[in-house]
Short mmCIF file of C-alpha atoms in Angstrom, two decimals:
data_model
loop_
_atom_site.label_atom_id
_atom_site.label_comp_id
_atom_site.label_asym_id
_atom_site.label_seq_id
_atom_site.Cartn_x
_atom_site.Cartn_y
_atom_site.Cartn_z
CA UNK A 1 31.84 -34.18 -6.21
CA UNK A 2 32.74 -33.48 -9.62
CA UNK A 3 33.97 -30.02 -11.54
CA UNK A 4 31.27 -29.42 -13.96
CA UNK A 5 32.66 -29.20 -17.64
CA UNK A 6 32.05 -26.08 -19.46
CA UNK A 7 32.52 -27.87 -23.03
CA UNK A 8 29.48 -29.97 -22.11
CA UNK A 9 27.26 -30.67 -24.28
CA UNK A 10 24.02 -29.12 -22.81
CA UNK A 11 21.45 -31.46 -23.07
CA UNK A 12 22.43 -34.79 -21.85
CA UNK A 13 22.22 -38.16 -23.00
CA UNK A 14 18.78 -39.48 -23.10
CA UNK A 15 19.70 -42.45 -19.76
CA UNK A 16 20.26 -39.34 -17.51
CA UNK A 17 17.70 -36.55 -19.07
CA UNK A 18 17.27 -33.86 -16.40
CA UNK A 19 14.77 -31.31 -16.69
CA UNK A 20 16.66 -27.68 -16.99
CA UNK A 21 17.06 -25.07 -14.13
CA UNK A 22 13.56 -22.64 -15.06
CA UNK A 23 15.10 -20.35 -12.91
CA UNK A 24 18.50 -19.86 -14.61
CA UNK A 25 17.26 -20.67 -17.75
CA UNK A 26 14.34 -17.67 -17.64
CA UNK A 27 13.90 -14.69 -15.45
CA UNK A 28 10.71 -15.36 -13.60
CA UNK A 29 9.44 -12.03 -13.81
CA UNK A 30 8.73 -12.46 -17.61
CA UNK A 31 6.55 -15.32 -16.68
CA UNK A 32 4.65 -13.44 -14.02
CA UNK A 33 4.34 -10.21 -16.25
CA UNK A 34 3.05 -12.47 -18.87
CA UNK A 35 0.76 -14.91 -17.00
CA UNK A 36 -1.17 -11.10 -15.67
CA UNK A 37 -1.11 -10.03 -19.23
CA UNK A 38 -2.87 -13.59 -20.01
CA UNK A 39 -5.51 -12.62 -17.31
CA UNK A 40 -6.23 -9.11 -17.31
CA UNK A 41 -7.00 -9.93 -21.47
CA UNK A 42 -8.16 -12.92 -21.64
CA UNK A 43 -11.89 -11.79 -22.57
CA UNK A 44 -10.36 -9.98 -25.56
CA UNK A 45 -7.86 -12.90 -26.61
CA UNK A 46 -11.25 -15.39 -26.00
CA UNK A 47 -14.07 -13.18 -27.98
CA UNK A 48 -11.28 -12.11 -30.81
CA UNK A 49 -12.39 -15.08 -32.55
CA UNK A 50 -16.01 -14.90 -31.89
CA UNK A 51 -15.83 -11.81 -33.89
CA UNK A 52 -13.25 -12.50 -36.65
CA UNK A 53 -16.17 -15.55 -37.15
CA UNK A 54 -19.35 -13.46 -37.18
CA UNK A 55 -17.03 -10.37 -39.60
CA UNK A 56 -17.01 -13.20 -41.73
CA UNK A 57 -20.59 -14.08 -41.36
CA UNK A 58 -21.73 -10.58 -42.14
CA UNK A 59 -19.21 -10.40 -44.80
CA UNK A 60 -21.46 -13.04 -46.74
CA UNK A 61 -24.41 -11.02 -46.40
CA UNK A 62 -25.83 -9.78 -50.12
CA UNK A 63 -28.27 -6.62 -50.92
CA UNK A 64 -31.21 -9.32 -51.41
CA UNK A 65 -30.50 -10.68 -47.40
CA UNK A 66 -30.25 -6.96 -45.96
CA UNK A 67 -33.41 -6.38 -48.17
CA UNK A 68 -35.55 -9.14 -46.78
CA UNK A 69 -34.43 -8.27 -43.29
CA UNK A 70 -35.51 -4.66 -43.52
CA UNK A 71 -38.34 -6.44 -44.92
CA UNK A 72 -39.07 -8.48 -41.84
CA UNK A 73 -38.66 -5.91 -39.37
CA UNK A 74 -41.08 -3.62 -41.13
CA UNK A 75 -43.92 -6.11 -40.76
CA UNK A 76 -42.83 -6.75 -37.10
CA UNK A 77 -43.12 -2.50 -36.42
CA UNK A 78 -44.47 -3.37 -33.24
CA UNK A 79 -41.40 -5.14 -31.58
CA UNK A 80 -39.43 -2.88 -33.32
CA UNK A 81 -40.62 0.05 -31.13
CA UNK A 82 -41.08 -1.83 -27.79
CA UNK A 83 -37.23 -2.97 -28.14
CA UNK A 84 -36.28 0.82 -28.64
CA UNK A 85 -38.70 2.00 -25.80
CA UNK A 86 -36.66 -0.64 -23.37
CA UNK A 87 -33.04 -0.40 -24.69
CA UNK A 88 -34.05 4.16 -24.22
CA UNK A 89 -35.41 3.51 -20.80
CA UNK A 90 -32.65 1.60 -19.85
CA UNK A 91 -30.22 4.36 -21.21
CA UNK A 92 -32.36 7.13 -18.83
CA UNK A 93 -32.03 4.71 -16.04
CA UNK A 94 -28.39 4.34 -16.52
CA UNK A 95 -27.60 7.80 -16.60
CA UNK A 96 -30.05 9.42 -14.03
CA UNK A 97 -28.69 6.62 -11.38
CA UNK A 98 -24.82 6.42 -11.78
CA UNK A 99 -22.53 8.32 -9.14
CA UNK A 100 -21.59 11.49 -10.25
CA UNK A 101 -17.87 11.63 -10.87
CA UNK A 102 -16.24 13.88 -8.36
CA UNK A 103 -12.99 15.97 -9.61
CA UNK A 104 -10.02 17.29 -7.42
CA UNK A 105 -9.41 20.42 -9.31
CA UNK A 106 -6.26 22.07 -7.26
CA UNK A 107 -5.06 21.86 -3.89
CA UNK A 108 -2.54 23.64 -1.48
CA UNK A 109 -0.42 22.88 1.24
CA UNK A 110 0.69 25.98 3.32
CA UNK A 111 4.46 26.09 3.55
CA UNK A 112 5.03 28.71 6.83
CA UNK A 113 7.34 31.18 7.42
CA UNK A 114 11.34 30.70 7.56
CA UNK A 115 11.15 32.60 11.05
CA UNK A 116 9.37 28.82 12.32
CA UNK A 117 11.77 26.66 11.47
CA UNK A 118 12.88 24.78 14.06
CA UNK A 119 16.19 22.44 13.25
CA UNK A 120 16.79 19.60 15.55
CA UNK A 121 18.97 21.70 17.90
CA UNK A 122 16.91 24.50 18.49
CA UNK A 123 14.52 21.78 19.64
CA UNK A 124 15.86 20.76 22.11
CA UNK A 125 17.97 23.74 23.08
CA UNK A 126 13.90 25.35 24.12
CA UNK A 127 12.72 22.09 25.39
CA UNK A 128 15.57 22.33 27.92
CA UNK A 129 14.78 25.88 28.56
CA UNK A 130 11.09 25.38 29.10
CA UNK A 131 12.28 23.72 32.63
CA UNK A 132 9.22 21.41 33.04
CA UNK A 133 11.58 18.03 31.36
CA UNK A 134 13.85 15.89 33.40
CA UNK A 135 17.08 14.99 32.55
CA UNK A 136 15.83 11.33 30.95
CA UNK A 137 13.25 13.24 29.51
CA UNK A 138 14.92 14.82 27.83
CA UNK A 139 17.85 12.52 26.44
CA UNK A 140 14.04 10.23 25.76
CA UNK A 141 13.36 13.25 22.90
CA UNK A 142 16.97 12.94 21.57
CA UNK A 143 17.30 9.63 21.17
CA UNK A 144 13.61 9.57 19.53
CA UNK A 145 14.97 12.93 16.97
CA UNK A 146 18.13 11.00 15.93
CA UNK A 147 15.90 7.93 14.62
CA UNK A 148 12.68 9.62 13.81
CA UNK A 149 13.65 10.53 9.97
CA UNK A 150 12.96 14.51 10.44
CA UNK A 151 15.07 16.94 9.02
CA UNK A 152 16.44 20.27 9.92
CA UNK A 153 14.01 22.30 8.49
CA UNK A 154 10.54 21.39 9.94
CA UNK A 155 8.17 24.01 11.42
CA UNK A 156 6.71 24.71 14.60
CA UNK A 157 4.39 28.10 15.91
CA UNK A 158 5.75 30.84 17.14
CA UNK A 159 4.13 30.60 20.90
CA UNK A 160 5.75 26.78 21.33
CA UNK A 161 9.72 28.40 19.81
CA UNK A 162 8.94 31.47 22.09
CA UNK A 163 11.09 31.09 25.37
CA UNK A 164 9.03 30.44 28.07
CA UNK A 165 6.40 29.11 25.63
CA UNK A 166 2.61 30.51 25.05
CA UNK A 167 0.80 28.31 24.94
CA UNK A 168 -2.92 30.10 25.00
CA UNK A 169 -6.30 30.28 23.47
CA UNK A 170 -5.09 33.00 21.29
CA UNK A 171 -2.11 32.07 19.87
CA UNK A 172 -3.91 28.49 18.89
CA UNK A 173 -6.28 30.88 16.75
CA UNK A 174 -3.45 32.75 15.44
CA UNK A 175 -1.80 29.69 14.26
CA UNK A 176 -4.75 28.07 12.90
CA UNK A 177 -5.93 31.41 10.73
CA UNK A 178 -2.12 31.70 9.78
CA UNK A 179 -2.18 27.75 8.36
CA UNK A 180 -5.85 27.34 7.19
CA UNK A 181 -5.98 31.00 5.06
CA UNK A 182 -2.57 30.99 3.63
CA UNK A 183 -3.55 27.38 1.91
CA UNK A 184 -7.17 28.82 1.28
CA UNK A 185 -5.31 31.66 -0.38
CA UNK A 186 -3.35 29.81 -2.58
CA UNK A 187 -5.79 27.58 -3.39
CA UNK A 188 -8.19 30.15 -4.46
CA UNK A 189 -5.32 31.88 -6.91
CA UNK A 190 -4.69 28.54 -7.98
CA UNK A 191 -8.53 27.88 -9.50
CA UNK A 192 -9.67 31.59 -9.84
CA UNK A 193 -12.71 30.41 -7.50
CA UNK A 194 -14.64 32.88 -5.90
CA UNK A 195 -15.09 32.02 -2.07
CA UNK A 196 -18.58 32.64 -2.83
CA UNK A 197 -19.12 29.92 -5.12
CA UNK A 198 -18.15 27.30 -2.33
CA UNK A 199 -21.34 25.54 -1.18
CA UNK A 200 -19.79 23.07 1.16
CA UNK A 201 -16.59 23.38 3.18
CA UNK A 202 -15.09 20.50 5.85
CA UNK A 203 -12.61 21.37 8.01
CA UNK A 204 -10.60 18.99 10.13
CA UNK A 205 -8.77 19.23 13.17
CA UNK A 206 -8.37 16.68 15.64
CA UNK A 207 -6.95 18.34 18.40
CA UNK A 208 -8.26 22.08 18.50
CA UNK A 209 -12.05 22.52 18.60
CA UNK A 210 -12.96 26.10 19.42
CA UNK A 211 -15.94 28.08 19.59
CA UNK A 212 -16.43 29.32 16.97
CA UNK A 213 -15.23 26.26 15.43
CA UNK A 214 -12.59 26.81 12.48
CA UNK A 215 -15.36 26.91 9.94
CA UNK A 216 -17.02 29.67 11.37
CA UNK A 217 -13.60 31.52 11.10
CA UNK A 218 -13.19 30.48 7.17
CA UNK A 219 -16.64 31.35 6.48
CA UNK A 220 -16.22 34.12 8.55
CA UNK A 221 -12.67 35.73 7.11
CA UNK A 222 -13.96 34.61 3.88
CA UNK A 223 -17.78 35.96 3.55
CA UNK A 224 -18.85 32.63 2.51
CA UNK A 225 -22.95 31.85 1.55
CA UNK A 226 -25.48 31.91 4.27
CA UNK A 227 -26.49 28.56 2.79
CA UNK A 228 -23.47 26.94 2.92
CA UNK A 229 -23.30 23.34 4.04
CA UNK A 230 -20.22 23.48 6.83
CA UNK A 231 -18.82 20.87 8.52
CA UNK A 232 -16.09 20.42 11.11
CA UNK A 233 -14.86 17.03 12.43
CA UNK A 234 -12.59 16.88 15.43
CA UNK A 235 -11.40 13.64 17.52
CA UNK A 236 -10.61 11.55 14.52
CA UNK A 237 -6.68 11.60 13.86
CA UNK A 238 -4.50 11.41 11.45
CA UNK A 239 -6.55 9.80 8.85
CA UNK A 240 -9.49 12.86 9.10
CA UNK A 241 -8.17 14.23 6.20
CA UNK A 242 -9.77 11.14 4.14
CA UNK A 243 -12.60 11.05 5.53
CA UNK A 244 -13.64 14.48 5.12
CA UNK A 245 -12.38 13.69 1.25
CA UNK A 246 -15.44 10.64 1.74
CA UNK A 247 -17.84 12.95 3.37
CA UNK A 248 -17.42 15.66 0.38
CA UNK A 249 -17.48 12.87 -2.03
CA UNK A 250 -21.03 11.36 -0.43
CA UNK A 251 -22.35 15.28 -0.57
CA UNK A 252 -21.53 15.68 -3.98
CA UNK A 253 -23.45 12.54 -4.70
CA UNK A 254 -26.69 15.16 -3.82
CA UNK A 255 -25.76 18.42 -4.48
CA UNK A 256 -25.58 19.34 -8.20
CA UNK A 257 -23.14 21.66 -9.76
CA UNK A 258 -20.99 22.32 -6.26
CA UNK A 259 -18.11 23.11 -4.84
CA UNK A 260 -16.23 21.14 -2.30
CA UNK A 261 -13.77 23.04 0.14
CA UNK A 262 -11.31 20.51 2.54
CA UNK A 263 -9.53 21.79 4.83
CA UNK A 264 -7.24 19.47 6.89
CA UNK A 265 -4.85 20.69 9.32
CA UNK A 266 -3.72 19.85 13.54
CA UNK A 267 -2.61 22.48 16.02
CA UNK A 268 0.45 22.57 17.89
CA UNK A 269 0.31 25.64 20.05
CA UNK A 270 -2.56 24.19 22.79
CA UNK A 271 -1.11 20.67 22.30
CA UNK A 272 2.73 20.59 23.28
CA UNK A 273 3.07 18.41 25.66
CA UNK A 274 5.36 19.60 28.82
CA UNK A 275 5.11 16.81 31.19
CA UNK A 276 7.98 13.65 31.41
CA UNK A 277 5.51 10.47 30.65
CA UNK A 278 7.63 9.18 27.32
CA UNK A 279 4.44 7.88 25.69
CA UNK A 280 3.45 11.55 25.69
CA UNK A 281 6.76 12.92 24.58
CA UNK A 282 6.35 11.30 21.47
CA UNK A 283 4.49 13.70 19.75
CA UNK A 284 6.34 16.24 20.37
CA UNK A 285 9.50 14.85 18.94
CA UNK A 286 7.13 14.29 15.43
CA UNK A 287 4.31 16.37 15.19
CA UNK A 288 4.93 19.64 13.67
CA UNK A 289 3.00 22.92 11.88
CA UNK A 290 0.71 22.58 8.23
CA UNK A 291 -2.15 21.90 6.86
CA UNK A 292 -3.74 21.42 2.66
CA UNK A 293 -6.72 23.16 1.45
CA UNK A 294 -8.50 20.81 -1.45
CA UNK A 295 -11.65 21.76 -4.23
CA UNK A 296 -13.44 19.06 -4.85
CA UNK A 297 -15.90 19.89 -7.84
CA UNK A 298 -19.23 17.58 -9.64
CA UNK A 299 -19.73 19.57 -12.14
CA UNK A 300 -18.40 18.09 -15.59
CA UNK A 301 -17.42 21.27 -16.93
CA UNK A 302 -14.60 21.24 -14.49
CA UNK A 303 -12.76 17.90 -16.04
CA UNK A 304 -10.47 19.71 -18.47
CA UNK A 305 -9.06 21.76 -15.41
CA UNK A 306 -9.14 19.45 -12.94
CA UNK A 307 -6.25 17.30 -11.89
CA UNK A 308 -7.49 14.32 -10.76
CA UNK A 309 -10.67 12.15 -10.03
CA UNK A 310 -11.98 10.00 -7.16
CA UNK A 311 -12.10 6.38 -8.06
CA UNK A 312 -12.69 4.72 -4.47
CA UNK A 313 -12.53 5.61 -0.52
CA UNK A 314 -12.42 3.36 1.72
CA UNK A 315 -13.34 3.17 5.43
CA UNK A 316 -12.02 1.18 8.29
CA UNK A 317 -13.25 1.43 11.74
CA UNK A 318 -11.94 -0.43 15.02
CA UNK A 319 -13.18 1.20 18.06
CA UNK A 320 -15.52 -2.04 18.83
CA UNK A 321 -12.08 -3.57 19.93
CA UNK A 322 -10.82 -2.26 23.25
CA UNK A 323 -6.86 -2.40 22.28
CA UNK A 324 -7.65 -0.40 18.95
CA UNK A 325 -9.69 2.10 20.91
CA UNK A 326 -6.98 2.90 23.15
CA UNK A 327 -3.74 2.53 21.37
CA UNK A 328 -3.70 6.31 20.29
CA UNK A 329 -5.06 8.34 23.65
CA UNK A 330 -5.82 11.89 24.83
CA UNK A 331 -5.10 12.01 28.63
CA UNK A 332 -3.48 13.49 31.65
CA UNK A 333 -0.63 12.15 32.75
CA UNK A 334 0.66 11.42 36.92
CA UNK A 335 0.59 15.06 37.54
CA UNK A 336 -2.36 16.52 35.97
CA UNK A 337 -0.34 17.88 32.81
CA UNK A 338 -2.66 16.71 29.22
CA UNK A 339 -0.66 15.00 25.99
CA UNK A 340 -1.28 12.60 23.65
CA UNK A 341 0.05 8.95 24.43
CA UNK A 342 0.76 6.35 22.20
CA UNK A 343 0.63 2.59 23.03
CA UNK A 344 3.18 0.30 22.30
CA UNK A 345 0.41 -1.19 20.38
CA UNK A 346 0.38 1.25 17.79
CA UNK A 347 2.49 -0.77 15.33
CA UNK A 348 -0.13 -4.42 15.40
CA UNK A 349 -3.14 -2.27 15.46
CA UNK A 350 -2.32 -0.53 12.70
CA UNK A 351 -1.06 -3.62 10.72
CA UNK A 352 -4.38 -5.08 11.63
CA UNK A 353 -6.52 -1.93 10.36
CA UNK A 354 -4.13 -2.25 7.27
CA UNK A 355 -5.00 -5.48 6.78
CA UNK A 356 -8.89 -5.03 7.27
CA UNK A 357 -8.56 -2.19 4.68
CA UNK A 358 -7.04 -3.55 2.07
CA UNK A 359 -9.12 -6.54 1.88
CA UNK A 360 -11.33 -4.54 1.12
CA UNK A 361 -9.91 -2.50 -1.45
CA UNK A 362 -8.23 -5.13 -3.28
CA UNK A 363 -11.58 -6.38 -5.43
CA UNK A 364 -11.52 -2.81 -5.96
CA UNK A 365 -8.22 -2.09 -7.78
CA UNK A 366 -6.18 -5.16 -8.79
CA UNK A 367 -6.20 -7.08 -11.35
CA UNK A 368 -7.98 -10.40 -11.47
CA UNK A 369 -4.48 -11.91 -12.12
CA UNK A 370 -3.94 -10.85 -8.50
CA UNK A 371 -7.18 -11.65 -7.08
CA UNK A 372 -7.21 -15.20 -8.68
CA UNK A 373 -3.89 -16.07 -7.42
CA UNK A 374 -5.17 -14.35 -3.51
CA UNK A 375 -7.89 -16.62 -3.86
CA UNK A 376 -6.33 -19.58 -4.63
CA UNK A 377 -3.94 -19.32 -2.17
CA UNK A 378 -7.10 -18.28 0.61
CA UNK A 379 -8.80 -21.65 -0.17
CA UNK A 380 -5.75 -24.06 0.03
CA UNK A 381 -4.89 -22.49 3.35
CA UNK A 382 -8.71 -22.51 5.23
CA UNK A 383 -10.05 -25.22 3.09
CA UNK A 384 -7.54 -27.28 2.13
CA UNK A 385 -5.46 -27.10 5.13
CA UNK A 386 -2.84 -26.72 3.45
CA UNK A 387 0.98 -24.94 4.70
CA UNK A 388 1.22 -22.36 2.60
CA UNK A 389 1.89 -18.68 3.50
CA UNK A 390 -0.48 -16.23 2.68
CA UNK A 391 -0.67 -14.39 -0.70
CA UNK A 392 0.29 -10.66 -0.32
CA UNK A 393 -0.91 -8.89 -3.23
CA UNK A 394 1.21 -7.14 -5.62
CA UNK A 395 -0.50 -3.54 -5.16
CA UNK A 396 2.38 -2.22 -7.83
CA UNK A 397 0.09 -3.92 -10.66
CA UNK A 398 -2.35 -0.87 -9.44
CA UNK A 399 -1.55 1.80 -8.42
CA UNK A 400 1.87 3.90 -10.13
CA UNK A 401 1.99 6.11 -7.20
CA UNK A 402 1.84 5.68 -3.13
CA UNK A 403 1.18 8.24 -0.85
CA UNK A 404 1.54 6.93 2.92
CA UNK A 405 1.04 9.21 5.71
CA UNK A 406 4.28 10.16 7.15
CA UNK A 407 3.40 9.54 11.06
CA UNK A 408 7.21 8.63 11.53
CA UNK A 409 9.80 6.25 9.94
CA UNK A 410 8.85 3.18 12.03
CA UNK A 411 5.38 3.13 10.36
CA UNK A 412 6.86 3.98 6.98
CA UNK A 413 8.96 0.91 7.53
CA UNK A 414 6.56 -1.30 8.17
CA UNK A 415 4.38 -0.55 5.14
CA UNK A 416 7.44 -0.64 2.77
CA UNK A 417 8.10 -4.00 3.70
CA UNK A 418 4.48 -5.62 4.26
CA UNK A 419 3.89 -4.05 0.91
CA UNK A 420 6.69 -4.54 -1.20
CA UNK A 421 7.55 -1.01 -1.86
CA UNK A 422 10.58 -0.19 -3.42
CA UNK A 423 12.39 3.29 -2.11
CA UNK A 424 11.37 5.42 -5.17
CA UNK A 425 7.52 4.25 -4.34
CA UNK A 426 8.20 5.64 -0.75
CA UNK A 427 10.06 8.65 -1.43
CA UNK A 428 6.94 10.61 -1.77
CA UNK A 429 6.50 9.80 2.17
CA UNK A 430 9.78 9.50 3.68
CA UNK A 431 10.94 13.19 1.69
CA UNK A 432 7.56 14.81 3.78
CA UNK A 433 8.79 13.56 7.03
CA UNK A 434 11.95 14.73 6.51
CA UNK A 435 11.27 17.71 5.46
CA UNK A 436 8.13 18.87 7.22
CA UNK A 437 7.43 15.80 9.64
CA UNK A 438 4.64 14.64 10.83
CA UNK A 439 1.86 17.01 9.69
CA UNK A 440 -0.80 15.43 11.08
CA UNK A 441 -3.88 14.55 7.65
CA UNK A 442 -2.32 17.43 5.86
CA UNK A 443 1.00 14.84 4.89
CA UNK A 444 -0.83 12.91 2.05
CA UNK A 445 -1.15 16.01 0.06
CA UNK A 446 2.75 17.61 0.77
CA UNK A 447 3.19 14.17 -0.58
CA UNK A 448 1.53 14.14 -3.61
CA UNK A 449 3.05 17.86 -4.12
CA UNK A 450 6.18 16.09 -3.93
CA UNK A 451 5.50 13.47 -6.30
CA UNK A 452 3.52 16.50 -9.29
CA UNK A 453 7.31 18.67 -8.32
CA UNK A 454 9.14 15.42 -9.40
CA UNK A 455 6.88 15.26 -12.84
CA UNK A 456 5.91 11.74 -12.37
CA UNK A 457 2.14 12.70 -12.61
CA UNK A 458 1.04 11.27 -16.14
CA UNK A 459 -2.06 11.04 -17.22
CA UNK A 460 -3.81 7.54 -16.28
CA UNK A 461 -1.87 7.36 -13.47
CA UNK A 462 -3.47 6.06 -10.37
CA UNK A 463 -2.81 7.06 -6.69
CA UNK A 464 -2.88 5.41 -3.38
CA UNK A 465 -3.47 8.13 -0.08
CA UNK A 466 -3.64 5.86 2.99
CA UNK A 467 -3.69 7.02 6.51
CA UNK A 468 -3.72 5.42 10.21
CA UNK A 469 -5.30 7.78 12.50
CA UNK A 470 -6.68 6.99 16.63
CA UNK A 471 -9.98 4.94 16.84
CA UNK A 472 -8.52 3.26 15.50
CA UNK A 473 -8.73 3.94 11.54
CA UNK A 474 -6.78 2.96 8.35
CA UNK A 475 -8.40 5.19 5.56
CA UNK A 476 -7.98 5.00 1.79
CA UNK A 477 -8.84 6.85 -1.23
CA UNK A 478 -8.05 6.06 -4.88
CA UNK A 479 -7.37 8.77 -7.45
CA UNK A 480 -6.72 8.84 -11.46
CA UNK A 481 -4.93 11.43 -12.86
CA UNK A 482 -6.93 13.25 -15.60
CA UNK A 483 -3.81 15.43 -17.23
CA UNK A 484 -0.05 15.11 -17.09
CA UNK A 485 1.25 17.25 -14.26
CA UNK A 486 4.20 19.36 -15.81
CA UNK A 487 5.87 20.68 -12.49
CA UNK A 488 7.39 23.90 -14.70
CA UNK A 489 3.95 25.26 -14.27
CA UNK A 490 3.05 24.04 -10.39
CA UNK A 491 3.01 26.03 -7.30
CA UNK A 492 3.68 24.02 -4.16
CA UNK A 493 6.04 23.87 -1.31
CA UNK A 494 8.26 21.70 -2.73
CA UNK A 495 9.37 23.26 -5.66
CA UNK A 496 11.67 26.29 -5.11
CA UNK A 497 13.73 23.33 -3.36
CA UNK A 498 12.75 19.65 -5.40
CA UNK A 499 16.30 19.10 -6.99
CA UNK A 500 17.68 19.14 -3.55
CA UNK A 501 15.54 16.03 -3.16
CA UNK A 502 15.47 13.24 -2.31
CA UNK A 503 18.42 12.73 0.09
CA UNK A 504 19.67 10.15 2.27
CA UNK A 505 18.32 9.99 5.84
CA UNK A 506 20.74 8.08 7.87
CA UNK A 507 18.77 5.61 10.16
CA UNK A 508 20.33 7.40 12.96
CA UNK A 509 21.08 10.77 12.50
CA UNK A 510 22.82 11.72 15.70
CA UNK A 511 22.35 16.15 17.16
#
């Protein structure tokens, strides 16, 4: 093959003229951006000439023409009154039936004392001192920890770190009170809301459901009012936090001028596994201590001081499928010790639930340009039987920030690949997993706090929270920022160390 001549003209004679290589001559990303701009603003581009024509026609009206129009209307007074009445009726109906806006006034994440810190080395030492784990189980936990993405500053409750461990009801209540009351105290301090102002209380904790309930413990501690609407959600997994948000949203639609307090947490003390079933040992390696308190409001007067407005919630439940239902199960092992078993099918089940969830969410949030591409690909594949790859919508066009449940490194890796996200988008989730571990349903709020601490949230930004839970469930919530968040004025678990992040998290960190 002859070598190309650098001095040869770009355009060859007509007898051998070829189309230029557009991949070399045009940056395709600009073509895509142009396409999205054209589709997104297509309506405005179409209406602009029409507006110009109408304006030009109106400019030709003389004072006599306007006088004749007014005279015509005076002789059709009944028509004018009927039209005006219909317009007022329709506007009144709209304002009375439209959904109430739901505002996120503020939220707080609990940060345990330094005495609760558990390095990976301490974790292995204390696990060995319990005397219940075999050498094979200890080695398995070591390998999981080395690949987990967890750092050296996660937290465990006192009862688990003690030698010997002391998992009892009293210690479990102590952990729950410490986490819940710690987060709520911070939230009340941030918002200046009084306990008596709370009209709706929702608490979610999957594995610890004492009597009286966790919600009753909060009501008793803060002396909340007697007519408070309270719920205690249990057994709903790591996505229960967004289920609580969805429930609060529905309640705020029918209870005007109300505050809703949502508590998301998990309890480690009574759910530490002391057996040797490897499918149950995974939870010991990933789950850590944490919790969050969120204050929601439907008062329009709170809009000026609120951080976000809830735009959408989408819930997906695959529990009708036996494989999905049983992929995360609390059960007894062969020795009668209780733990949470994670199936090998978990990643496949999570992917299927995610697909269903984003199929519902996509039309609500994606720009028309992405929906057209997705629909065209679907038609080509399903109806025209063409061999084309499924089109994965670009959710980066719909959201500026992503808060993906920090369930584990494998979950984050899969979602980063499937949603085609960048390291910057995944940073809040990965850093939360590294710093705090899997704090169950509260992890989404540690991630949002990280995003705020980095000064990334600007007015109008959209944030997608997505979480997975046993059952099997995949839930989403979409928030729109009502103001730019100034990190200098924020008080959250990251602020005294935010400059140290992000950090590099190796694939394998030897203990």
